[in-house]
Amino acid sequence: MNEKYASLFEDLTLPNGVTLKNRFVLAPMTHYASNPDGTISDQELSYIAQRSKDIGMVITAASNVSDSGKAFPGQPSVAHDTDIPGLKKQADAIKAEGAKAIIQLHHGGREAVAELVPNGDIVAPSSVEKEGTVTPRALETAEIEQIIADFGEATRRAIEAGFDGVEIHGANGYIIQQFFSPFSNRREDEWGERLRFPLAVIDTVKKAVEKHGSKDFIIGYRFSPEEPETPGLTMKETFELVDALVEQPLDYLHVSLMDFHSKARRGADTNAKRIDLLQERINGRIPLIGVGSLYSAEDVSAAKATGVPLIALGREMLIDPEFATKLKEGREDEIIRLIDPAREDHHGIPEQLWKIILQMKGWVPTKAE
Ligand SMILES: Cc1cc2nc3c(=O)[nH]c(=O)nc-3n(C[C@H](O)[C@H](O)[C@H](O)COP(=O)(O)O)c2cc1C
């Protein structure tokens, strides 16, 4: 291994005492490859196993905790006990490669897909219109409580399936972010207190771990730092969220960014990088995962040099599942940085995701045909 990359292969102990063997994280990626009923398919098992080698922590695709939250065809489900046998195979496939297995817990809220949820009933904190989407129905109080309980039940299933932890998906505009956002949460009852829902989910997950799991079960939380809408989340709200999250029994925070080095849009110094602002605010109180458009050894090395303790790779791990292995073995010049549409094995990417990648040109860096 080139000494330059040695710090990426140092271990890291999380607040709960669990040690990750290195600083690489597989970013959660929806793959449209679970069975139609949400159970785990053979296709996704080989896909995830291939991407777990020499990675410290593997986060699975967003997995819906309630039927009403399903937001993608082929989305994995963690909403039923009948999902557990498949989830167990998934956790085993990841752990067999020596990585910690983390399942991402998700509810789409207003982003759920009418054809995929019971009675086409799209629910959200408030009935707010947004161009190009179905206007959701505002949740009743009892329904909010049920969804929170669903996160707890999903955690129990993750424990029974043998996962090492869960990541609460509070990012990318899904239900947890919808409750935190002044754009999508216009409620006037107690659930209009925008931190209430995220904190209630964390509390319920924690209680499920106390009841069914052990103290080395990992709980992470992913958030998006800003929203384009006005009103919408800015760095100012995100700092408030981070201040609240560091007080919670969490083991890591995970910022969702498409570009690791992107700058703040609103609510902070717009010349500063979000990752630096967040690191400054967190001030070592909890490990942070950074992510976004890192495709080469130099890219990850520069990202690590910002001081962020953990680095997630998404698209690069679709392109080259051996990224970390090659770096570890001093073969960084062999790292592949482009999808090759002519490759017969489709890089091991499940069929439906492969089709989408080829259709959505520019989304994942691809060789010109
Ligand atoms: C195919 C694909 C699916 C994704 N699915 C999820 C998901 O299920 N949950 C999530 O939090 N982020 C998801 N993301 C976002 C990634 O986790 C990551 O934040 C983003 O792609 C930027 O990192 P990258 O440049 O290394 O890909 C997805 C991204 C891609 C490319």
Tab-separated table of C-alpha atoms and ligand atoms in Angstrom:
chain	number	residue	atom	x	y	z
A	1	MET	CA	0.000	0.000	0.000
A	2	ASN	CA	1.150	3.500	-0.795
A	3	GLU	CA	1.840	5.221	2.579
A	4	LYS	CA	-0.232	8.173	1.365
A	5	TYR	CA	-3.380	6.088	1.816
A	6	ALA	CA	-2.468	4.398	5.104
A	7	SER	CA	-4.770	6.563	7.248
A	8	LEU	CA	-7.774	5.296	5.247
A	9	PHE	CA	-7.007	1.820	6.537
A	10	GLU	CA	-6.737	2.741	10.212
A	11	ASP	CA	-9.495	1.374	12.375
A	12	LEU	CA	-12.071	3.579	14.099
A	13	THR	CA	-13.957	2.903	17.326
A	14	LEU	CA	-17.530	4.192	17.394
A	15	PRO	CA	-19.091	5.715	20.550
A	16	ASN	CA	-20.684	2.354	21.469
A	17	GLY	CA	-17.252	0.682	21.475
A	18	VAL	CA	-17.561	-1.166	18.156
A	19	THR	CA	-14.460	-0.953	15.978
A	20	LEU	CA	-14.646	-0.504	12.213
A	21	LYS	CA	-11.639	-1.995	10.459
A	22	ASN	CA	-11.111	0.956	8.104
A	23	ARG	CA	-12.576	4.292	7.034
A	24	PHE	CA	-14.504	3.124	3.975
A	25	VAL	CA	-18.283	2.974	3.969
A	26	LEU	CA	-20.466	1.658	1.168
A	27	ALA	CA	-23.059	4.409	0.635
A	28	PRO	CA	-26.672	3.237	0.707
A	29	MET	CA	-27.888	2.723	-2.853
A	30	THR	CA	-31.332	1.809	-4.078
A	31	HIS	CA	-30.969	-0.914	-6.711
A	32	TYR	CA	-34.574	-1.754	-7.750
A	33	ALA	CA	-33.647	-5.442	-7.374
A	34	SER	CA	-35.608	-6.860	-4.447
A	35	ASN	CA	-38.470	-9.225	-5.200
A	36	PRO	CA	-41.829	-7.500	-5.934
A	37	ASP	CA	-42.971	-8.285	-2.355
A	38	GLY	CA	-39.871	-6.569	-0.929
A	39	THR	CA	-38.035	-9.727	0.088
A	40	ILE	CA	-34.323	-9.950	-0.726
A	41	SER	CA	-33.447	-11.432	-4.134
A	42	ASP	CA	-30.406	-13.509	-5.140
A	43	GLN	CA	-29.397	-10.709	-7.498
A	44	GLU	CA	-29.019	-8.194	-4.720
A	45	LEU	CA	-27.165	-10.682	-2.520
A	46	SER	CA	-24.374	-11.119	-5.056
A	47	TYR	CA	-24.354	-7.359	-5.759
A	48	ILE	CA	-23.887	-6.455	-2.081
A	49	ALA	CA	-21.395	-9.252	-1.326
A	50	GLN	CA	-19.232	-8.041	-4.209
A	51	ARG	CA	-19.221	-4.549	-2.680
A	52	SER	CA	-18.458	-5.527	0.931
A	53	LYS	CA	-14.831	-6.617	0.615
A	54	ASP	CA	-12.249	-4.432	2.392
A	55	ILE	CA	-15.012	-2.012	3.428
A	56	GLY	CA	-15.466	-1.121	7.106
A	57	MET	CA	-19.212	-0.587	7.067
A	58	VAL	CA	-21.763	-1.460	4.397
A	59	ILE	CA	-25.084	0.395	4.370
A	60	THR	CA	-27.861	-1.316	2.427
A	61	ALA	CA	-30.409	0.323	0.136
A	62	ALA	CA	-33.200	2.341	1.752
A	63	SER	CA	-35.581	-0.314	3.122
A	64	ASN	CA	-39.176	0.627	3.863
A	65	VAL	CA	-40.396	0.235	7.433
A	66	SER	CA	-44.112	0.558	6.550
A	67	ASP	CA	-46.017	-0.468	3.441
A	68	SER	CA	-47.208	3.150	3.137
A	69	GLY	CA	-43.610	4.319	2.708
A	70	LYS	CA	-42.584	2.327	-0.372
A	71	ALA	CA	-40.939	4.716	-2.809
A	72	PHE	CA	-39.252	2.505	-5.428
A	73	PRO	CA	-40.140	-0.607	-7.380
A	74	GLY	CA	-37.872	-3.410	-6.167
A	75	GLN	CA	-37.316	-1.665	-2.822
A	76	PRO	CA	-36.309	-3.984	0.039
A	77	SER	CA	-38.840	-4.192	2.868
A	78	VAL	CA	-38.241	-4.445	6.593
A	79	ALA	CA	-41.922	-3.968	7.380
A	80	HIS	CA	-42.906	-7.618	7.977
A	81	ASP	CA	-41.583	-10.552	9.963
A	82	THR	CA	-41.733	-12.564	6.731
A	83	ASP	CA	-38.911	-10.300	5.446
A	84	ILE	CA	-36.525	-11.581	8.134
A	85	PRO	CA	-35.196	-14.765	6.430
A	86	GLY	CA	-34.123	-12.769	3.348
A	87	LEU	CA	-32.685	-9.969	5.464
A	88	LYS	CA	-30.683	-12.569	7.364
A	89	LYS	CA	-29.115	-13.776	4.112
A	90	GLN	CA	-28.266	-10.165	3.282
A	91	ALA	CA	-26.651	-9.482	6.670
A	92	ASP	CA	-24.718	-12.765	6.398
A	93	ALA	CA	-23.487	-11.941	2.885
A	94	ILE	CA	-22.067	-8.618	4.107
A	95	LYS	CA	-20.594	-9.953	7.338
A	96	ALA	CA	-18.980	-12.903	5.520
A	97	GLU	CA	-16.749	-10.326	3.790
A	98	GLY	CA	-15.730	-8.851	7.140
A	99	ALA	CA	-17.753	-5.617	6.947
A	100	LYS	CA	-20.246	-4.321	9.492
A	101	ALA	CA	-23.757	-4.717	8.078
A	102	ILE	CA	-26.055	-1.721	8.478
A	103	ILE	CA	-29.595	-1.562	7.130
A	104	GLN	CA	-31.001	1.815	6.128
A	105	LEU	CA	-34.481	2.380	7.584
A	106	HIS	CA	-36.741	4.420	5.335
A	107	HIS	CA	-40.259	5.743	4.836
A	108	GLY	CA	-40.906	7.762	1.672
A	109	GLY	CA	-43.737	9.943	3.029
A	110	ARG	CA	-44.760	12.332	0.238
A	111	GLU	CA	-42.137	10.719	-2.031
A	112	ALA	CA	-43.801	7.291	-1.866
A	113	VAL	CA	-45.201	5.976	-5.150
A	114	ALA	CA	-49.004	5.694	-5.445
A	115	GLU	CA	-48.861	2.414	-7.418
A	116	LEU	CA	-46.661	0.830	-4.740
A	117	VAL	CA	-48.558	1.730	-1.559
A	118	PRO	CA	-51.910	0.413	-0.244
A	119	ASN	CA	-54.869	2.240	-1.851
A	120	GLY	CA	-52.504	4.729	-3.526
A	121	ASP	CA	-52.657	6.716	-0.283
A	122	ILE	CA	-49.673	9.086	-0.170
A	123	VAL	CA	-49.130	10.474	3.326
A	124	ALA	CA	-46.899	13.210	4.719
A	125	PRO	CA	-46.690	15.633	7.652
A	126	SER	CA	-48.837	18.178	5.763
A	127	SER	CA	-50.781	18.391	2.553
A	128	VAL	CA	-48.358	20.687	0.715
A	129	GLU	CA	-48.385	20.887	-3.063
A	130	LYS	CA	-45.153	20.467	-4.963
A	131	GLU	CA	-44.919	20.690	-8.728
A	132	GLY	CA	-44.663	17.363	-10.473
A	133	THR	CA	-45.730	15.284	-7.449
A	134	VAL	CA	-48.980	13.961	-5.985
A	135	THR	CA	-50.255	16.239	-3.211
A	136	PRO	CA	-50.090	14.080	-0.083
A	137	ARG	CA	-52.679	13.609	2.629
A	138	ALA	CA	-51.697	14.997	6.040
A	139	LEU	CA	-51.175	12.215	8.577
A	140	GLU	CA	-53.508	11.802	11.554
A	141	THR	CA	-51.803	11.789	14.971
A	142	ALA	CA	-52.366	8.043	15.463
A	143	GLU	CA	-50.837	7.355	12.045
A	144	ILE	CA	-47.724	9.352	12.952
A	145	GLU	CA	-47.372	7.294	16.107
A	146	GLN	CA	-47.784	4.102	14.064
A	147	ILE	CA	-45.000	5.066	11.643
A	148	ILE	CA	-42.680	5.827	14.559
A	149	ALA	CA	-43.534	2.422	16.027
A	150	ASP	CA	-42.802	0.884	12.614
A	151	PHE	CA	-39.220	2.188	12.835
A	152	GLY	CA	-38.937	0.370	16.176
A	153	GLU	CA	-40.335	-2.875	14.777
A	154	ALA	CA	-38.019	-2.610	11.766
A	155	THR	CA	-35.099	-2.293	14.185
A	156	ARG	CA	-36.193	-5.443	15.987
A	157	ARG	CA	-36.303	-7.275	12.642
A	158	ALA	CA	-32.831	-5.965	11.740
A	159	ILE	CA	-31.545	-7.326	15.058
A	160	GLU	CA	-33.245	-10.690	14.513
A	161	ALA	CA	-31.767	-10.834	11.005
A	162	GLY	CA	-28.275	-10.352	12.449
A	163	PHE	CA	-27.476	-6.831	11.260
A	164	ASP	CA	-24.770	-4.942	13.157
A	165	GLY	CA	-26.806	-1.767	13.081
A	166	VAL	CA	-29.363	0.518	11.463
A	167	GLU	CA	-29.071	3.850	9.726
A	168	ILE	CA	-32.093	6.108	10.201
A	169	HIS	CA	-32.754	7.706	6.802
A	170	GLY	CA	-33.383	11.311	7.713
A	171	ALA	CA	-32.115	12.605	4.356
A	172	ASN	CA	-33.015	13.080	0.696
A	173	GLY	CA	-36.476	14.523	1.279
A	174	TYR	CA	-38.104	11.436	2.802
A	175	ILE	CA	-40.485	11.394	5.751
A	176	ILE	CA	-38.053	12.237	8.551
A	177	GLN	CA	-36.691	15.208	6.641
A	178	GLN	CA	-40.274	16.151	5.702
A	179	PHE	CA	-41.101	16.524	9.389
A	180	PHE	CA	-37.964	18.584	10.003
A	181	SER	CA	-38.443	20.831	6.992
A	182	PRO	CA	-40.392	24.108	7.179
A	183	PHE	CA	-41.390	23.455	3.557
A	184	SER	CA	-43.202	20.165	4.104
A	185	ASN	CA	-44.195	20.448	7.778
A	186	ARG	CA	-46.894	23.107	8.222
A	187	ARG	CA	-48.642	21.351	11.094
A	188	GLU	CA	-50.087	23.335	13.959
A	189	ASP	CA	-50.250	20.482	16.476
A	190	GLU	CA	-47.301	19.181	18.530
A	191	TRP	CA	-45.882	17.447	15.402
A	192	GLY	CA	-45.369	20.926	13.979
A	193	GLU	CA	-42.381	21.128	16.354
A	194	ARG	CA	-40.037	20.096	13.634
A	195	LEU	CA	-37.478	18.166	15.679
A	196	ARG	CA	-40.131	16.117	17.401
A	197	PHE	CA	-40.535	13.376	14.789
A	198	PRO	CA	-36.804	12.740	14.133
A	199	LEU	CA	-36.137	12.577	17.877
A	200	ALA	CA	-39.137	10.292	18.457
A	201	VAL	CA	-37.833	7.911	15.776
A	202	ILE	CA	-34.378	7.832	17.376
A	203	ASP	CA	-35.923	7.202	20.784
A	204	THR	CA	-38.050	4.332	19.483
A	205	VAL	CA	-35.109	2.764	17.648
A	206	LYS	CA	-32.998	3.029	20.799
A	207	LYS	CA	-35.730	1.401	22.890
A	208	ALA	CA	-35.972	-1.472	20.389
A	209	VAL	CA	-32.211	-1.980	20.664
A	210	GLU	CA	-32.378	-1.950	24.470
A	211	LYS	CA	-35.174	-4.501	24.412
A	212	HIS	CA	-34.000	-6.855	21.664
A	213	GLY	CA	-30.352	-6.125	20.941
A	214	SER	CA	-27.066	-5.499	22.640
A	215	LYS	CA	-25.029	-2.408	23.426
A	216	ASP	CA	-22.774	-2.966	20.440
A	217	PHE	CA	-25.647	-2.468	17.989
A	218	ILE	CA	-24.828	0.584	15.831
A	219	ILE	CA	-27.342	3.407	15.317
A	220	GLY	CA	-26.500	5.996	12.661
A	221	TYR	CA	-28.462	8.938	11.285
A	222	ARG	CA	-28.319	10.374	7.765
A	223	PHE	CA	-29.402	13.930	6.950
A	224	SER	CA	-29.392	16.325	4.013
A	225	PRO	CA	-27.978	19.732	4.884
A	226	GLU	CA	-30.086	21.971	2.649
A	227	GLU	CA	-33.216	22.190	0.524
A	228	PRO	CA	-33.690	24.399	-2.536
A	229	GLU	CA	-37.231	25.535	-1.601
A	230	THR	CA	-38.187	28.649	0.344
A	231	PRO	CA	-39.154	28.050	3.063
A	232	GLY	CA	-36.758	25.126	3.265
A	233	LEU	CA	-33.825	23.760	5.201
A	234	THR	CA	-30.656	25.864	5.270
A	235	MET	CA	-27.383	25.329	7.092
A	236	LYS	CA	-28.890	27.222	10.013
A	237	GLU	CA	-31.558	24.533	10.602
A	238	THR	CA	-28.984	21.832	9.951
A	239	PHE	CA	-26.747	23.192	12.703
A	240	GLU	CA	-29.758	23.023	15.052
A	241	LEU	CA	-30.379	19.439	13.962
A	242	VAL	CA	-26.729	18.490	14.461
A	243	ASP	CA	-26.718	20.079	17.926
A	244	ALA	CA	-29.739	17.951	18.834
A	245	LEU	CA	-28.371	14.767	17.235
A	246	VAL	CA	-25.050	14.848	19.075
A	247	GLU	CA	-27.024	14.674	22.331
A	248	GLN	CA	-28.724	11.452	21.183
A	249	PRO	CA	-27.510	7.892	21.692
A	250	LEU	CA	-26.128	7.705	18.134
A	251	ASP	CA	-22.874	6.199	16.872
A	252	TYR	CA	-22.369	8.255	13.730
A	253	LEU	CA	-23.868	10.992	11.560
A	254	HIS	CA	-23.892	10.702	7.781
A	255	VAL	CA	-24.319	13.767	5.615
A	256	SER	CA	-25.929	13.180	2.222
A	257	LEU	CA	-24.105	15.151	-0.464
A	258	MET	CA	-23.624	14.611	-4.187
A	259	ASP	CA	-20.350	16.546	-4.071
A	260	PHE	CA	-18.128	16.099	-1.024
A	261	HIS	CA	-16.639	19.586	-1.462
A	262	SER	CA	-19.910	21.464	-2.168
A	263	LYS	CA	-20.359	24.875	-0.573
A	264	ALA	CA	-23.173	26.125	1.634
A	265	ARG	CA	-26.106	27.636	-0.251
A	266	ARG	CA	-27.830	29.487	2.602
A	267	GLY	CA	-27.660	29.961	6.357
A	268	ALA	CA	-23.848	29.986	6.679
A	269	ASP	CA	-20.737	31.361	4.968
A	270	THR	CA	-21.448	30.532	1.319
A	271	ASN	CA	-17.713	30.416	0.580
A	272	ALA	CA	-17.276	27.584	3.054
A	273	LYS	CA	-17.650	23.880	2.295
A	274	ARG	CA	-20.594	22.161	3.962
A	275	ILE	CA	-18.320	19.356	5.115
A	276	ASP	CA	-15.981	21.813	6.892
A	277	LEU	CA	-18.895	23.689	8.468
A	278	LEU	CA	-20.355	20.440	9.747
A	279	GLN	CA	-17.037	19.181	11.076
A	280	GLU	CA	-16.553	22.484	12.884
A	281	ARG	CA	-20.036	22.315	14.382
A	282	ILE	CA	-19.716	18.663	15.423
A	283	ASN	CA	-16.291	19.383	16.861
A	284	GLY	CA	-15.357	15.728	17.349
A	285	ARG	CA	-18.458	14.915	19.385
A	286	ILE	CA	-19.505	12.070	17.035
A	287	PRO	CA	-17.954	10.523	13.901
A	288	LEU	CA	-19.211	11.984	10.610
A	289	ILE	CA	-19.393	10.198	7.263
A	290	GLY	CA	-18.698	12.376	4.229
A	291	VAL	CA	-19.637	11.399	0.667
A	292	GLY	CA	-20.003	12.641	-2.865
A	293	SER	CA	-18.314	12.284	-6.256
A	294	LEU	CA	-15.138	10.614	-5.026
A	295	TYR	CA	-13.840	8.458	-7.866
A	296	SER	CA	-10.074	8.097	-7.447
A	297	ALA	CA	-7.409	7.391	-4.857
A	298	GLU	CA	-6.518	11.088	-4.944
A	299	ASP	CA	-10.174	12.043	-4.385
A	300	VAL	CA	-10.537	9.905	-1.258
A	301	SER	CA	-7.172	11.008	0.040
A	302	ALA	CA	-8.145	14.685	-0.339
A	303	ALA	CA	-11.487	13.978	1.337
A	304	LYS	CA	-9.748	12.283	4.271
A	305	ALA	CA	-7.367	15.242	4.551
A	306	THR	CA	-10.336	17.483	5.454
A	307	GLY	CA	-10.398	15.596	8.769
A	308	VAL	CA	-13.642	13.717	8.189
A	309	PRO	CA	-13.274	10.339	9.917
A	310	LEU	CA	-15.315	8.144	7.532
A	311	ILE	CA	-15.723	8.263	3.769
A	312	ALA	CA	-18.648	6.730	1.903
A	313	LEU	CA	-18.455	5.735	-1.739
A	314	GLY	CA	-21.575	5.224	-3.815
A	315	ARG	CA	-21.278	5.477	-7.591
A	316	GLU	CA	-17.569	4.601	-7.613
A	317	MET	CA	-18.440	1.308	-5.880
A	318	LEU	CA	-20.994	0.628	-8.625
A	319	ILE	CA	-18.259	1.176	-11.198
A	320	ASP	CA	-15.436	-0.614	-9.376
A	321	PRO	CA	-16.414	-2.828	-6.416
A	322	GLU	CA	-12.704	-3.482	-5.805
A	323	PHE	CA	-11.858	0.167	-5.152
A	324	ALA	CA	-10.735	-0.318	-1.540
A	325	THR	CA	-9.013	-3.636	-2.271
A	326	LYS	CA	-6.964	-2.101	-5.065
A	327	LEU	CA	-5.954	0.798	-2.831
A	328	LYS	CA	-5.011	-1.586	-0.032
A	329	GLU	CA	-2.886	-3.677	-2.365
A	330	GLY	CA	-1.086	-0.692	-3.914
A	331	ARG	CA	-2.934	-1.173	-7.197
A	332	GLU	CA	-4.605	2.246	-7.294
A	333	ASP	CA	-3.608	2.694	-10.938
A	334	GLU	CA	-5.985	-0.187	-11.748
A	335	ILE	CA	-9.034	1.587	-10.304
A	336	ILE	CA	-11.804	1.816	-12.907
A	337	ARG	CA	-13.542	5.180	-13.085
A	338	LEU	CA	-16.122	4.737	-15.824
A	339	ILE	CA	-19.010	2.356	-16.453
A	340	ASP	CA	-18.304	0.340	-19.571
A	341	PRO	CA	-21.657	-0.264	-21.313
A	342	ALA	CA	-20.062	-3.100	-23.282
A	343	ARG	CA	-19.012	-5.115	-20.224
A	344	GLU	CA	-20.836	-8.409	-20.253
A	345	ASP	CA	-21.043	-8.679	-16.467
A	346	HIS	CA	-22.606	-5.179	-16.212
A	347	HIS	CA	-20.095	-4.523	-13.389
A	348	GLY	CA	-22.249	-6.838	-11.233
A	349	ILE	CA	-24.991	-4.178	-11.103
A	350	PRO	CA	-28.557	-5.525	-10.832
A	351	GLU	CA	-30.449	-5.480	-14.118
A	352	GLN	CA	-32.930	-2.672	-13.472
A	353	LEU	CA	-30.356	-0.309	-11.992
A	354	TRP	CA	-28.045	-1.085	-14.940
A	355	LYS	CA	-30.803	-0.050	-17.376
A	356	ILE	CA	-31.437	3.189	-15.482
A	357	ILE	CA	-27.720	4.034	-15.375
A	358	LEU	CA	-27.420	3.614	-19.136
A	359	GLN	CA	-30.573	5.687	-19.725
A	360	MET	CA	-29.707	8.553	-17.374
A	361	LYS	CA	-26.549	9.679	-19.091
A	362	GLY	CA	-24.143	11.583	-16.873
A	363	TRP	CA	-25.603	10.306	-13.594
A	364	VAL	CA	-22.905	7.686	-13.186
A	365	PRO	CA	-19.698	8.431	-15.168
A	366	THR	CA	-19.878	6.231	-18.281
A	367	LYS	CA	-17.545	5.503	-21.200
A	368	ALA	CA	-18.721	6.946	-24.490
A	369	GLU	CA	-20.035	4.118	-26.690
B	1	LIG	C1	-28.116	4.420	-7.644
B	1	LIG	C2	-28.191	5.268	-6.413
B	1	LIG	C3	-29.094	4.956	-5.421
B	1	LIG	C4	-29.129	5.681	-4.223
B	1	LIG	N1	-29.964	5.281	-3.212
B	1	LIG	C5	-29.861	5.848	-1.985
B	1	LIG	C6	-30.545	5.288	-0.873
B	1	LIG	O1	-31.220	4.263	-0.964
B	1	LIG	N2	-30.419	5.937	0.312
B	1	LIG	C7	-29.651	7.057	0.474
B	1	LIG	O2	-29.563	7.600	1.578
B	1	LIG	N3	-28.955	7.578	-0.565
B	1	LIG	C8	-29.024	6.989	-1.779
B	1	LIG	N4	-28.257	7.467	-2.813
B	1	LIG	C9	-27.289	8.551	-2.565
B	1	LIG	C10	-25.897	7.956	-2.241
B	1	LIG	O3	-25.913	7.283	-1.003
B	1	LIG	C11	-24.789	9.039	-2.205
B	1	LIG	O4	-25.069	9.954	-1.176
B	1	LIG	C12	-24.679	9.814	-3.515
B	1	LIG	O5	-24.744	8.956	-4.643
B	1	LIG	C13	-23.354	10.606	-3.581
B	1	LIG	O6	-22.250	9.754	-3.408
B	1	LIG	P1	-21.414	9.163	-4.673
B	1	LIG	O7	-21.006	10.336	-5.502
B	1	LIG	O8	-20.258	8.443	-4.043
B	1	LIG	O9	-22.320	8.271	-5.444
B	1	LIG	C14	-28.253	6.774	-4.045
B	1	LIG	C15	-27.365	7.116	-5.069
B	1	LIG	C16	-27.304	6.365	-6.218
B	1	LIG	C17	-26.272	6.719	-7.269
